[in-house]
CSV table of C-alpha atoms in Angstrom, one decimal:
chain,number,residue,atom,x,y,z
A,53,UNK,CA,0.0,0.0,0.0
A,54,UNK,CA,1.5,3.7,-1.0
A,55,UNK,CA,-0.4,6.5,0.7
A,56,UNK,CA,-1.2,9.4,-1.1
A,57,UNK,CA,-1.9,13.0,-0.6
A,58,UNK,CA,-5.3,13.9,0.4
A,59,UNK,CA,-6.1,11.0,2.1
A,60,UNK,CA,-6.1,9.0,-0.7
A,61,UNK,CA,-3.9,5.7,-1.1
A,62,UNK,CA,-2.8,2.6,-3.5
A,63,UNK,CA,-3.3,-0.9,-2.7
A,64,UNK,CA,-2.3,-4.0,-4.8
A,65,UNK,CA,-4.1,-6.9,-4.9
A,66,UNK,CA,-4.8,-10.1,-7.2
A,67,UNK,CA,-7.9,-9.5,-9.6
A,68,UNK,CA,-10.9,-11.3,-10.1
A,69,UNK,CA,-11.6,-11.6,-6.6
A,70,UNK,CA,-13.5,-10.1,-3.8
A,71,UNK,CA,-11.8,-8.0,-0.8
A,72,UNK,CA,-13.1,-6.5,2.2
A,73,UNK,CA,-11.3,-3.2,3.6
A,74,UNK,CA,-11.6,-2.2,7.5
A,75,UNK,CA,-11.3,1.7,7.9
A,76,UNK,CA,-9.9,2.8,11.3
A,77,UNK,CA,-9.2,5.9,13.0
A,78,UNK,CA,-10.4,7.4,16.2
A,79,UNK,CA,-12.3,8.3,16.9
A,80,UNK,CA,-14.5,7.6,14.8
A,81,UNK,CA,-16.6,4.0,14.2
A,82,UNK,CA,-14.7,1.0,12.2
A,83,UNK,CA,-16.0,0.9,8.3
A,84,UNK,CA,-16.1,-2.5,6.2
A,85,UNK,CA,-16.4,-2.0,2.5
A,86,UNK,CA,-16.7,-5.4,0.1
A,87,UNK,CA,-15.3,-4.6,-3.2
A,88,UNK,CA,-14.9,-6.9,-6.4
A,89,UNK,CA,-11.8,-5.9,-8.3
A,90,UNK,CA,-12.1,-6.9,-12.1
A,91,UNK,CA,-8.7,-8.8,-13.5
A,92,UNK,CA,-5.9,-6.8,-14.2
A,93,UNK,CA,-7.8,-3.2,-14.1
A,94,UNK,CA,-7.3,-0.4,-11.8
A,95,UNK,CA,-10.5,0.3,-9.7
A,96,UNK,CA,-11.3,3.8,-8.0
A,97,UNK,CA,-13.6,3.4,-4.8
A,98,UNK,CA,-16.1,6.0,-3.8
A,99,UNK,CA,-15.3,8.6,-0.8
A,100,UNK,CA,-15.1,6.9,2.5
A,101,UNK,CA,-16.7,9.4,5.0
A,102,UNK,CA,-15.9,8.2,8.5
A,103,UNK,CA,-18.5,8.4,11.2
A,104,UNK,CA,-18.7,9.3,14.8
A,105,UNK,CA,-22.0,7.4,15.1
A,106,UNK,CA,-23.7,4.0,13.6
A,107,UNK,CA,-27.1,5.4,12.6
A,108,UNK,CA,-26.2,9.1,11.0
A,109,UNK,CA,-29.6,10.1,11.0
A,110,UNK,CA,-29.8,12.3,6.9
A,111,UNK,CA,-30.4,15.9,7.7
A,112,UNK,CA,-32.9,16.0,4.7
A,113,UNK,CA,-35.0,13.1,2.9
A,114,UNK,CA,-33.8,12.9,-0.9
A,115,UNK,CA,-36.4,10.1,-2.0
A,116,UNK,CA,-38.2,13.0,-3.0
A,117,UNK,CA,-35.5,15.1,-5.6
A,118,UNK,CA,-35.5,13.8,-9.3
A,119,UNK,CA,-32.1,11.7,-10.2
A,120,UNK,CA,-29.6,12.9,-12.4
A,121,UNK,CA,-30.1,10.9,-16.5
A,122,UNK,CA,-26.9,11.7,-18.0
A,123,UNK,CA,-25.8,10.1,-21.5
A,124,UNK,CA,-22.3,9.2,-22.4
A,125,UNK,CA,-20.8,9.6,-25.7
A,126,UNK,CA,-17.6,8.3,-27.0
A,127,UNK,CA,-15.4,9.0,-29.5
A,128,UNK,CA,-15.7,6.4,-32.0
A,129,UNK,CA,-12.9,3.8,-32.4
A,130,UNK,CA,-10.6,3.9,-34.9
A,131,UNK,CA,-12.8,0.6,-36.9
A,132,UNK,CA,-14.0,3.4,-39.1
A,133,UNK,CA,-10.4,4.1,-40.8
A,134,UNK,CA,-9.0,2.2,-43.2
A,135,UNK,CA,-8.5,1.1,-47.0
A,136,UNK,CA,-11.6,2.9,-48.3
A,137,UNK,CA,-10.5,4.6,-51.3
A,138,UNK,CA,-14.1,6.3,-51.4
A,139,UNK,CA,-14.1,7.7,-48.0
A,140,UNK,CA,-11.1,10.0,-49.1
A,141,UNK,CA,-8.7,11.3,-46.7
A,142,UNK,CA,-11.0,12.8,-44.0
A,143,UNK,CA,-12.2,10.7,-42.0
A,144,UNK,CA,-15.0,12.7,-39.9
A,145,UNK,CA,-16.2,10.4,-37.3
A,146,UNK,CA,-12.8,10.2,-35.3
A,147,UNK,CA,-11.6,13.7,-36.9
A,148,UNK,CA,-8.5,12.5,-38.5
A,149,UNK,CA,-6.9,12.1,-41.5
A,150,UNK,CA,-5.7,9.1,-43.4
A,151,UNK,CA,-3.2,8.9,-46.8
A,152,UNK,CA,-2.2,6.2,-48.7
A,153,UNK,CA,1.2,6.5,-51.1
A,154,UNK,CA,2.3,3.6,-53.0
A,155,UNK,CA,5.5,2.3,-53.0
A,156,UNK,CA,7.7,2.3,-56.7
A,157,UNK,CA,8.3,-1.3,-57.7
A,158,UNK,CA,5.7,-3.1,-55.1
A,159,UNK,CA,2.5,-3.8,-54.3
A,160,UNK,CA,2.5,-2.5,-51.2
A,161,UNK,CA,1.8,1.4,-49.8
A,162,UNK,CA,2.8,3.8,-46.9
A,163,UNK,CA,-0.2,4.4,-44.7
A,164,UNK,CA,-1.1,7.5,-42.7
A,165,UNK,CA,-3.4,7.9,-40.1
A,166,UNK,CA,-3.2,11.3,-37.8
A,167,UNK,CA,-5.4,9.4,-34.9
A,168,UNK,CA,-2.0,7.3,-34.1
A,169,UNK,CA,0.2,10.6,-33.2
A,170,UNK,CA,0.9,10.9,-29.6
A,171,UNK,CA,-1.2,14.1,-29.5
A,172,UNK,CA,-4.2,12.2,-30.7
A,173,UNK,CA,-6.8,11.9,-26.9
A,174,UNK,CA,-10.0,10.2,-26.6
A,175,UNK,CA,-12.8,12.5,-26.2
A,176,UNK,CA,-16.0,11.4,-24.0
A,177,UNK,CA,-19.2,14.1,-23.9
A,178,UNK,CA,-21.1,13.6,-20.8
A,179,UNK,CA,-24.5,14.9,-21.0
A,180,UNK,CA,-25.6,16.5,-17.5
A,181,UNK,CA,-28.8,17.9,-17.7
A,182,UNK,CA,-31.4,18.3,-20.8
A,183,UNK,CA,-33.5,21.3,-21.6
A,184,UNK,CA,-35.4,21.5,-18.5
A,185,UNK,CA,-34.2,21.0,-14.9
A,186,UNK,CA,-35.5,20.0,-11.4
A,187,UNK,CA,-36.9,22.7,-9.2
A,188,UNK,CA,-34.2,24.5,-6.6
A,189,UNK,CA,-31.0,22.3,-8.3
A,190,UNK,CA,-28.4,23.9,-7.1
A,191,UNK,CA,-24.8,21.9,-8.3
A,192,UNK,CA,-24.1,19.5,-11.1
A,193,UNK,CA,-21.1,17.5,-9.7
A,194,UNK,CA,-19.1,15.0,-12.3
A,195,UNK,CA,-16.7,12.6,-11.5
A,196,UNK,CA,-14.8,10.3,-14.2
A,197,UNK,CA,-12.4,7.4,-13.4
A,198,UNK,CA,-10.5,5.9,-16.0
A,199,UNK,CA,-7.4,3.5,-15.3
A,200,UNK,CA,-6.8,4.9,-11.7
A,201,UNK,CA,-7.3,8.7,-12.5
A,202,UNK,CA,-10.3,10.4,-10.7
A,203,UNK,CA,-11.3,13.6,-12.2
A,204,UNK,CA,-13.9,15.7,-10.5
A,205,UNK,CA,-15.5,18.7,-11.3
A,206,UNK,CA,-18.8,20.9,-10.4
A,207,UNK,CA,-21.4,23.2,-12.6
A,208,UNK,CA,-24.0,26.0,-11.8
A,209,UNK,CA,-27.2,24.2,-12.1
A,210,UNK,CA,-28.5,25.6,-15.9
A,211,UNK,CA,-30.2,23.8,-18.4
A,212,UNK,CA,-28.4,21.5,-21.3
A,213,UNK,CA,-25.4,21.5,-19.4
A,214,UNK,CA,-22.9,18.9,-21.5
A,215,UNK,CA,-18.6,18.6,-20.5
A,216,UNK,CA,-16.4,17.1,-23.0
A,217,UNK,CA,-14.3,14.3,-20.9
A,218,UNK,CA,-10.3,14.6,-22.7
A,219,UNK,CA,-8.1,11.2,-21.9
A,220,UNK,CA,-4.8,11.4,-23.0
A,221,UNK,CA,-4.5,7.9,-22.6
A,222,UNK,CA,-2.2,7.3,-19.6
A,223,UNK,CA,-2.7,6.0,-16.2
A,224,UNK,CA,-2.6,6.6,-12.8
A,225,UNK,CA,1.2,6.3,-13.1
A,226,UNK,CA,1.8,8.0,-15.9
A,227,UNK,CA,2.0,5.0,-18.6
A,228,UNK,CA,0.9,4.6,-22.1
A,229,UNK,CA,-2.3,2.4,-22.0
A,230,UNK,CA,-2.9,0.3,-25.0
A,231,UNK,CA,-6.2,-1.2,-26.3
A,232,UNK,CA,-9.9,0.1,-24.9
A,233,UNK,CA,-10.4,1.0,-21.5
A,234,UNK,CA,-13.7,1.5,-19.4
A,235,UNK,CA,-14.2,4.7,-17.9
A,236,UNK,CA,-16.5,5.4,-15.2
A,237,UNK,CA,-18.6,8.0,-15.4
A,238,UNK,CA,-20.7,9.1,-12.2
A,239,UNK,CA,-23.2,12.8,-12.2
A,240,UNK,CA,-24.7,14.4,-9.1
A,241,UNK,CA,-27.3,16.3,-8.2
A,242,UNK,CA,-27.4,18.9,-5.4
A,243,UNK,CA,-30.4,20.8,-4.0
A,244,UNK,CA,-30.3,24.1,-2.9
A,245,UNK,CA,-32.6,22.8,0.5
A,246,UNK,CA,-30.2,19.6,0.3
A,247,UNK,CA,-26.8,21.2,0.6
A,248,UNK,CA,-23.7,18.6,0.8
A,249,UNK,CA,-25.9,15.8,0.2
A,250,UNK,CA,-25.5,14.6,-3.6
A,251,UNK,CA,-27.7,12.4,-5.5
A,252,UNK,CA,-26.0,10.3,-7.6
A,253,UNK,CA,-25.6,8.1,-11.1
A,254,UNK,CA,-23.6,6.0,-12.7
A,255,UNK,CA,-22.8,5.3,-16.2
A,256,UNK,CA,-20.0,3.4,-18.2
A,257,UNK,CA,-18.5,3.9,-21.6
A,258,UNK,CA,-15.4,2.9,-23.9
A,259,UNK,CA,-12.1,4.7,-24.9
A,260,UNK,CA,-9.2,3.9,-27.2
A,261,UNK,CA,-5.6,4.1,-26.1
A,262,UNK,CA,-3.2,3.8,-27.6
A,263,UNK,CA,-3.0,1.8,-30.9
A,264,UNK,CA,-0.2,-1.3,-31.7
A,265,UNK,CA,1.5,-0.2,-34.7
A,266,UNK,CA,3.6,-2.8,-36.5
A,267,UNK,CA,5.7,-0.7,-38.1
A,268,UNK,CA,8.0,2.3,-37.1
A,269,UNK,CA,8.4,4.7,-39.7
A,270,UNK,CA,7.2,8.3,-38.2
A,271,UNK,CA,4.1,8.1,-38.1
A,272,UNK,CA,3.3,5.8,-41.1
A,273,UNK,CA,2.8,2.1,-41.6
A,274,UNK,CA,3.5,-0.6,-44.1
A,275,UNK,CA,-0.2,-1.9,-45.5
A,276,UNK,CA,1.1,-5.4,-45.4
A,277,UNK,CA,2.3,-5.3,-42.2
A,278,UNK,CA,-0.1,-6.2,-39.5
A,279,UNK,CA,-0.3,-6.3,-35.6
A,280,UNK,CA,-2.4,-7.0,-33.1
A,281,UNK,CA,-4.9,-6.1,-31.3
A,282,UNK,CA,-5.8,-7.0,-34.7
A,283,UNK,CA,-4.4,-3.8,-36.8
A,284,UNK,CA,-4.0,-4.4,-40.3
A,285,UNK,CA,-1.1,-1.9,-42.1
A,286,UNK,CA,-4.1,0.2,-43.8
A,287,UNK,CA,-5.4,1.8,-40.7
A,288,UNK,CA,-8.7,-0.7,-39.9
A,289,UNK,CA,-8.5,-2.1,-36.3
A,290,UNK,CA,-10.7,-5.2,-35.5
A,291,UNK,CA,-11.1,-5.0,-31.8
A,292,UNK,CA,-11.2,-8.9,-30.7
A,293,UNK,CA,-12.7,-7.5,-27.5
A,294,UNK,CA,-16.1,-6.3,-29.4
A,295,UNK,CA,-15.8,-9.8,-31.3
A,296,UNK,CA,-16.5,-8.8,-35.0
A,297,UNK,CA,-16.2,-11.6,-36.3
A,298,UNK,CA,-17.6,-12.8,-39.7
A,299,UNK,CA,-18.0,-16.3,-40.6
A,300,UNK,CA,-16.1,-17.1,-43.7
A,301,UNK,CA,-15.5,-20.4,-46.2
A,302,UNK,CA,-11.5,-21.4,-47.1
A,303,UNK,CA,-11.1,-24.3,-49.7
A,304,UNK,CA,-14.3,-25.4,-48.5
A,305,UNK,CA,-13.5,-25.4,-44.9
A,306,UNK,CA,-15.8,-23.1,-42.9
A,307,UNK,CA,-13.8,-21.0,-40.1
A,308,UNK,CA,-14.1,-17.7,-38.5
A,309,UNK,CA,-12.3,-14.6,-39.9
A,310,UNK,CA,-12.4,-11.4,-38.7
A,311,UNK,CA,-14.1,-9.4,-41.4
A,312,UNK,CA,-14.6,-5.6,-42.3
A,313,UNK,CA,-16.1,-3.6,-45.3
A,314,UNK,CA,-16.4,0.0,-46.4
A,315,UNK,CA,-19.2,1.5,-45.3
């Protein structure tokens, strides 16, 4: 375990598996918390707030305040890239642009995608509120974890609120993250006759890291040259996680390729 400024620390522990953590500190009362941990994923707890008594009778009832409905938007992956000659070089839904030059005296082309520089991050829009908004909200609170890192952040109470999440694809330590990740994406309400009590809500979404490139070249790749997670040299990812697969016939054997087309 490696403590951590405000309050917070690091522990490290097998994964798929359940743990329960004792809180202690007087003088206030002994906390249990039971937590599954997912395999090989950093996992941010809620606030502990330690307690002087067992029954902390709520200074206001909440049953009564309208929940928070937010909606979570991810960029999209990088699927949509790729050896479409009729797309052209924009491609608009991850904003990037792709080139293909051939290569004298081979079959085979340079490939250019601007989604694999390092400045490239994965955008997430949280929606807050819509166009009309519970009576005395005061506070929109957001929190988003994603691979150990916990932002946080609050908003006047105003109608179609909406934050654009940025991830620049690195960890709680710092480290290039590779592949998708799963952020975790909780919104709050706070009344104006409530103060300091939140009601909250939870939602989950997807964002690229980091891609594998197979081939070094600044910035471009070889089309013939492939690497997982699977990338083919062209640009188009098939993310085995989301399992598209196609079914496909090979010298009338049946198997399972992975399959893409240009649409």
């Amino acid at each position: 375990m490696r403590p951590c400024p405000r309050s917070l620390f690091d522990l490290v522990t097998n994964g798929g598996i359940a743990i329960a953590l004792h809180f202690e500190r007087a003088p206030f009362i002994t906390q249990e918390h039971t937590l599954w941990l997912p395999w090989g994923r950093f996992f941010v707890m809620d606030t502990i707030v330690m307690r002087h008594e067992e029954n902390d009778i709520p200074s206001c009832d909440l049953s009564s305040f309208t929940r928070p409905s937010p909606m979570v938007s991810p960029a999209p992956l990088t699927a949509f890239a790729g050896s479409c000659s009729e797309r052209g070089t924009v491609v608009p839904e991850i904003q990037s642009l792709q080139e293909e030059v051939p290569i004298p005296g081979t079959d085979m082309k340079l490939a250019y995608l601007s989604s694999r520089t390092p400045g490239y991050k994965s955008i997430l829009r949280v929606t807050l509120t819509h166009t009309t908004i519970p009576f005395n909200l005061m506070k929109v609170h957001l929190m988003v974890a994603v691979e150990g890192r916990l932002f946080r952040k609050w908003f006047p109470a105003a109608p179609n609120l909406s934050y654009d999440f940025v991830w620049d694809k690195a960890d709680v330590y710092s480290q290039k993250v590779y592949g998708l990740s799963e952020a975790f994406v909780s919104v709050g309400f706070e009344y104006e006759s409530c103060p300091d009590l939140i009601l909250w809500e939870k939602r989950t979404a997807v964002l690229q890291g980091y891609e594998t490139t197979a081939s070094k070249l600044g910035g471009w790749t070889v089309d013939k040259h492939h690497a997982l997670n699977i990338q083919s040299g062209e640009g188009v990812n098939f993310l085995i996680a989301n399992k598209l697969l196609l079914k496909g016939r090979s010298r009338n054997t049946e198997r399972r390729t992975l399959g893409y087309t240009c649409h």
